[in-house]
């Protein structure tokens, strides 16, 4: 499966990297500390998949157990600010590939720039969001609710659906398009909690950037389910290389994907 995904990543990125100075990778929830900004994938979150992308690569890492909205040592917002200032300003351009809670982190950062990325001097051409957890996960809600009540760590708490959706203005992407690549094929236990289609960690309402939570099974600009219409937030689109039904991959594998 990993070989197949590596081939797909190569095809999806082919012909597009030449116009980019850097491809910036931002990881998601993890039980490891990936703290660092630079050319090293600290504690190997991305594995060999990043090697299929040609050109210069930068990894923005942080403690994967912390709230992705926070600043400080080994925190996502501080390292994103440092990394993008160092590698995406002063005539340098980059495109961002995020996974899961890493998308939550970069979308939060863009929404709080106080202007567009370009007006602030950043040459960010696009964000490719792999299995984005920006809309939260019902698994985190259950973990912190009456179902389990374990609480979890700061990352888990940040991923409660109501918390994630209320954390920032999701319609404000700093003028940068968020291209969504959803996961697919969940597992029996998580899928009993996650509504609609899922990849065993996040449901389509999150991974496709919809403006409200619900049980959905397609990734497109809008969809009607029952009497409710769901639309993608402004500045959010399905990645152009995908079909509306998304991809047949699970959450742990989706980080090996990319788009043109």
Tab-separated table of C-alpha atoms in Angstrom:
chain	number	residue	atom	x	y	z
A	1	UNK	CA	0.000	0.000	0.000
A	2	UNK	CA	2.797	2.446	0.873
A	3	UNK	CA	4.430	1.818	-2.541
A	4	UNK	CA	1.151	2.603	-4.299
A	5	UNK	CA	0.766	5.806	-2.317
A	6	UNK	CA	4.331	6.867	-3.033
A	7	UNK	CA	3.703	6.436	-6.763
A	8	UNK	CA	0.511	8.509	-6.502
A	9	UNK	CA	2.298	11.266	-4.610
A	10	UNK	CA	4.956	11.385	-7.341
A	11	UNK	CA	2.351	11.645	-10.085
A	12	UNK	CA	0.328	14.299	-8.306
A	13	UNK	CA	3.345	16.504	-7.670
A	14	UNK	CA	4.942	15.946	-11.102
A	15	UNK	CA	5.404	19.107	-13.112
A	16	UNK	CA	4.357	21.403	-10.279
A	17	UNK	CA	7.346	21.660	-7.986
A	18	UNK	CA	9.577	23.465	-10.477
A	19	UNK	CA	7.644	26.701	-9.894
A	20	UNK	CA	8.015	26.398	-6.130
A	21	UNK	CA	10.976	27.320	-4.005
A	22	UNK	CA	9.944	25.167	-1.040
A	23	UNK	CA	7.429	22.502	-0.152
A	24	UNK	CA	6.619	22.945	3.545
A	25	UNK	CA	5.310	19.942	5.508
A	26	UNK	CA	3.273	20.455	8.704
A	27	UNK	CA	2.386	17.291	10.624
A	28	UNK	CA	-0.650	16.358	12.673
A	29	UNK	CA	-1.459	14.765	16.030
A	30	UNK	CA	1.301	12.526	17.328
A	31	UNK	CA	2.534	11.016	20.564
A	32	UNK	CA	6.035	12.267	19.706
A	33	UNK	CA	7.799	15.616	19.851
A	34	UNK	CA	8.728	16.597	16.280
A	35	UNK	CA	9.970	20.023	17.342
A	36	UNK	CA	12.109	21.741	14.748
A	37	UNK	CA	12.041	23.977	11.677
A	38	UNK	CA	14.284	23.072	8.776
A	39	UNK	CA	15.250	20.330	6.394
A	40	UNK	CA	15.027	17.490	8.946
A	41	UNK	CA	11.833	15.542	9.555
A	42	UNK	CA	12.344	15.275	13.326
A	43	UNK	CA	11.255	11.870	14.649
A	44	UNK	CA	10.279	10.903	11.094
A	45	UNK	CA	6.580	11.775	11.020
A	46	UNK	CA	6.431	11.778	7.216
A	47	UNK	CA	8.712	8.795	6.662
A	48	UNK	CA	9.879	8.133	3.122
A	49	UNK	CA	6.867	9.758	1.475
A	50	UNK	CA	8.416	13.255	1.476
A	51	UNK	CA	11.338	11.897	-0.541
A	52	UNK	CA	9.059	11.513	-3.569
A	53	UNK	CA	8.676	15.294	-3.758
A	54	UNK	CA	11.511	16.922	-5.668
A	55	UNK	CA	12.916	20.319	-4.902
A	56	UNK	CA	13.642	21.911	-1.542
A	57	UNK	CA	11.642	20.633	1.424
A	58	UNK	CA	11.094	22.177	4.840
A	59	UNK	CA	9.555	20.452	7.845
A	60	UNK	CA	7.749	22.435	10.511
A	61	UNK	CA	7.460	20.266	13.612
A	62	UNK	CA	6.176	20.667	17.153
A	63	UNK	CA	5.125	18.559	20.104
A	64	UNK	CA	2.304	16.484	18.629
A	65	UNK	CA	0.483	16.257	21.961
A	66	UNK	CA	0.038	20.018	22.337
A	67	UNK	CA	-2.796	22.282	21.229
A	68	UNK	CA	-2.009	23.275	17.597
A	69	UNK	CA	-3.337	26.790	18.241
A	70	UNK	CA	-0.730	27.679	20.850
A	71	UNK	CA	2.556	29.582	20.901
A	72	UNK	CA	5.684	28.746	22.868
A	73	UNK	CA	8.539	26.274	22.938
A	74	UNK	CA	7.825	23.267	20.697
A	75	UNK	CA	4.419	24.720	19.821
A	76	UNK	CA	2.844	24.774	16.385
A	77	UNK	CA	2.049	28.492	16.027
A	78	UNK	CA	5.536	29.646	17.008
A	79	UNK	CA	7.235	27.235	14.650
A	80	UNK	CA	4.866	27.987	11.792
A	81	UNK	CA	5.576	31.703	12.191
A	82	UNK	CA	9.320	31.064	12.286
A	83	UNK	CA	9.339	28.628	9.394
A	84	UNK	CA	7.159	30.593	7.017
A	85	UNK	CA	8.970	33.835	7.804
A	86	UNK	CA	12.319	32.197	7.062
A	87	UNK	CA	11.332	30.286	3.945
A	88	UNK	CA	8.301	32.007	2.395
A	89	UNK	CA	9.221	35.709	2.453
A	90	UNK	CA	11.706	37.960	0.720
A	91	UNK	CA	10.899	36.785	-2.781
A	92	UNK	CA	10.827	33.113	-1.780
A	93	UNK	CA	7.679	31.096	-2.410
A	94	UNK	CA	6.344	27.905	-0.944
A	95	UNK	CA	3.413	25.584	-0.968
A	96	UNK	CA	2.259	23.874	2.182
A	97	UNK	CA	1.322	20.237	2.693
A	98	UNK	CA	-0.415	19.642	6.011
A	99	UNK	CA	-1.855	16.533	7.598
A	100	UNK	CA	-4.726	16.231	10.080
A	101	UNK	CA	-4.198	18.620	13.016
A	102	UNK	CA	-1.366	20.245	11.062
A	103	UNK	CA	-4.095	21.655	8.821
A	104	UNK	CA	-5.900	22.948	11.910
A	105	UNK	CA	-2.629	24.666	12.856
A	106	UNK	CA	-1.934	26.339	9.508
A	107	UNK	CA	-5.556	27.355	8.945
A	108	UNK	CA	-5.619	28.935	12.405
A	109	UNK	CA	-2.384	30.785	11.583
A	110	UNK	CA	-3.699	32.067	8.241
A	111	UNK	CA	-7.010	33.175	9.761
A	112	UNK	CA	-5.177	35.273	12.348
A	113	UNK	CA	-2.652	36.992	10.077
A	114	UNK	CA	-4.600	40.241	10.080
A	115	UNK	CA	-4.572	40.396	6.296
A	116	UNK	CA	-3.815	38.248	3.303
A	117	UNK	CA	-0.628	36.227	3.215
A	118	UNK	CA	0.607	38.238	0.235
A	119	UNK	CA	-0.102	41.582	1.929
A	120	UNK	CA	2.034	40.385	4.842
A	121	UNK	CA	4.875	39.507	2.481
A	122	UNK	CA	4.398	35.736	2.380
A	123	UNK	CA	4.701	33.920	-0.931
A	124	UNK	CA	2.384	31.039	-0.094
A	125	UNK	CA	0.874	29.646	-3.285
A	126	UNK	CA	-1.442	26.970	-1.875
A	127	UNK	CA	-2.190	24.619	0.990
A	128	UNK	CA	-2.828	20.934	0.330
A	129	UNK	CA	-4.783	19.622	3.312
A	130	UNK	CA	-4.538	15.875	3.820
A	131	UNK	CA	-7.331	14.468	6.026
A	132	UNK	CA	-7.737	17.895	7.643
A	133	UNK	CA	-8.880	17.892	11.261
A	134	UNK	CA	-9.718	21.607	11.200
A	135	UNK	CA	-13.376	20.825	11.818
A	136	UNK	CA	-12.575	18.562	14.732
A	137	UNK	CA	-13.230	14.892	15.315
A	138	UNK	CA	-16.149	13.220	17.051
A	139	UNK	CA	-13.599	10.819	18.528
A	140	UNK	CA	-12.127	13.710	20.507
A	141	UNK	CA	-15.612	14.839	21.478
A	142	UNK	CA	-16.421	11.349	22.744
A	143	UNK	CA	-13.094	11.087	24.558
A	144	UNK	CA	-13.878	14.267	26.466
A	145	UNK	CA	-17.603	13.666	26.891
A	146	UNK	CA	-20.004	11.314	28.550
A	147	UNK	CA	-19.085	8.395	26.302
A	148	UNK	CA	-15.588	7.925	27.705
A	149	UNK	CA	-14.708	10.950	29.810
A	150	UNK	CA	-10.947	10.266	29.748
A	151	UNK	CA	-10.068	13.841	28.849
A	152	UNK	CA	-6.980	13.165	26.762
A	153	UNK	CA	-4.109	15.584	26.208
A	154	UNK	CA	-4.189	19.184	24.973
A	155	UNK	CA	-4.247	18.077	21.351
A	156	UNK	CA	-7.246	15.820	22.008
A	157	UNK	CA	-9.124	18.621	23.732
A	158	UNK	CA	-8.456	21.030	20.861
A	159	UNK	CA	-10.012	18.533	18.447
A	160	UNK	CA	-13.431	18.493	20.122
A	161	UNK	CA	-15.758	19.353	17.239
A	162	UNK	CA	-17.342	22.428	18.847
A	163	UNK	CA	-13.907	23.665	19.968
A	164	UNK	CA	-12.267	23.286	16.568
A	165	UNK	CA	-15.158	24.836	14.689
A	166	UNK	CA	-15.352	27.780	17.062
A	167	UNK	CA	-11.593	28.329	17.281
A	168	UNK	CA	-11.274	30.728	14.348
A	169	UNK	CA	-13.017	32.083	11.249
A	170	UNK	CA	-12.721	29.174	8.834
A	171	UNK	CA	-13.827	31.409	5.949
A	172	UNK	CA	-10.662	33.467	6.373
A	173	UNK	CA	-7.766	31.651	4.725
A	174	UNK	CA	-5.507	34.663	4.332
A	175	UNK	CA	-6.152	34.639	0.599
A	176	UNK	CA	-4.620	31.166	0.212
A	177	UNK	CA	-6.728	28.344	-1.242
A	178	UNK	CA	-7.037	25.243	0.943
A	179	UNK	CA	-7.128	22.140	-1.293
A	180	UNK	CA	-8.728	19.212	0.545
A	181	UNK	CA	-7.709	15.578	0.156
A	182	UNK	CA	-10.038	13.430	2.303
A	183	UNK	CA	-9.217	10.028	3.656
A	184	UNK	CA	-11.482	7.042	3.158
A	185	UNK	CA	-12.170	3.573	4.546
A	186	UNK	CA	-12.635	3.812	8.267
A	187	UNK	CA	-12.443	1.108	10.904
A	188	UNK	CA	-15.405	-0.494	12.656
A	189	UNK	CA	-14.931	1.072	16.096
A	190	UNK	CA	-14.197	4.696	15.095
A	191	UNK	CA	-16.740	4.599	12.270
A	192	UNK	CA	-19.457	3.867	14.801
A	193	UNK	CA	-18.727	7.307	16.294
A	194	UNK	CA	-17.686	9.333	13.250
A	195	UNK	CA	-20.664	10.444	11.103
A	196	UNK	CA	-20.827	9.730	7.386
A	197	UNK	CA	-17.667	8.725	5.530
A	198	UNK	CA	-14.405	8.765	7.460
A	199	UNK	CA	-10.841	7.478	7.487
A	200	UNK	CA	-11.093	6.247	11.107
A	201	UNK	CA	-9.897	9.571	12.563
A	202	UNK	CA	-11.865	12.417	10.952
A	203	UNK	CA	-15.142	12.539	9.055
A	204	UNK	CA	-15.702	14.171	5.683
A	205	UNK	CA	-17.328	17.230	7.237
A	206	UNK	CA	-13.849	18.086	8.557
A	207	UNK	CA	-11.531	16.640	5.930
A	208	UNK	CA	-13.453	18.361	3.121
A	209	UNK	CA	-13.796	21.740	4.848
A	210	UNK	CA	-17.588	21.867	5.202
A	211	UNK	CA	-19.174	24.731	7.107
A	212	UNK	CA	-20.996	22.476	9.579
A	213	UNK	CA	-20.633	19.034	11.077
A	214	UNK	CA	-22.743	16.167	9.777
A	215	UNK	CA	-22.764	12.761	8.157
A	216	UNK	CA	-21.524	13.276	4.611
A	217	UNK	CA	-20.038	10.910	2.048
A	218	UNK	CA	-18.911	13.207	-0.760
A	219	UNK	CA	-16.314	15.933	-1.059
A	220	UNK	CA	-17.581	18.772	-3.237
A	221	UNK	CA	-18.456	22.457	-3.064
A	222	UNK	CA	-21.890	21.790	-1.605
A	223	UNK	CA	-24.111	18.862	-0.738
A	224	UNK	CA	-27.679	18.438	0.506
A	225	UNK	CA	-28.238	15.860	3.226
A	226	UNK	CA	-31.815	15.558	4.362
A	227	UNK	CA	-33.104	19.100	4.723
A	228	UNK	CA	-29.670	20.586	5.368
A	229	UNK	CA	-27.292	22.106	2.815
A	230	UNK	CA	-23.595	21.840	3.575
A	231	UNK	CA	-21.132	24.062	1.728
A	232	UNK	CA	-17.385	24.304	1.886
A	233	UNK	CA	-16.003	27.302	3.716
A	234	UNK	CA	-14.835	30.183	1.520
A	235	UNK	CA	-11.356	29.558	0.167
A	236	UNK	CA	-11.726	25.779	0.553
A	237	UNK	CA	-11.979	23.412	-2.420
A	238	UNK	CA	-11.677	19.732	-3.181
A	239	UNK	CA	-8.209	19.088	-4.569
A	240	UNK	CA	-8.594	19.247	-8.379
A	241	UNK	CA	-7.079	15.814	-8.986
A	242	UNK	CA	-9.730	14.039	-6.887
A	243	UNK	CA	-13.190	12.728	-7.585
A	244	UNK	CA	-16.106	13.811	-5.415
A	245	UNK	CA	-16.033	10.478	-3.594
A	246	UNK	CA	-12.504	11.126	-2.370
A	247	UNK	CA	-9.753	8.559	-1.881
A	248	UNK	CA	-9.751	4.953	-0.760
A	249	UNK	CA	-7.131	5.382	1.939
A	250	UNK	CA	-7.123	5.538	5.714
A	251	UNK	CA	-5.823	8.245	8.030
A	252	UNK	CA	-2.369	6.797	8.650
A	253	UNK	CA	-1.745	6.408	4.925
A	254	UNK	CA	-3.251	9.653	3.656
A	255	UNK	CA	-0.235	11.678	4.772
A	256	UNK	CA	1.594	10.160	1.805
A	257	UNK	CA	-0.724	11.919	-0.633
A	258	UNK	CA	-0.433	15.254	-2.411
A	259	UNK	CA	-1.991	17.150	-5.281
A	260	UNK	CA	-0.932	18.954	-8.402
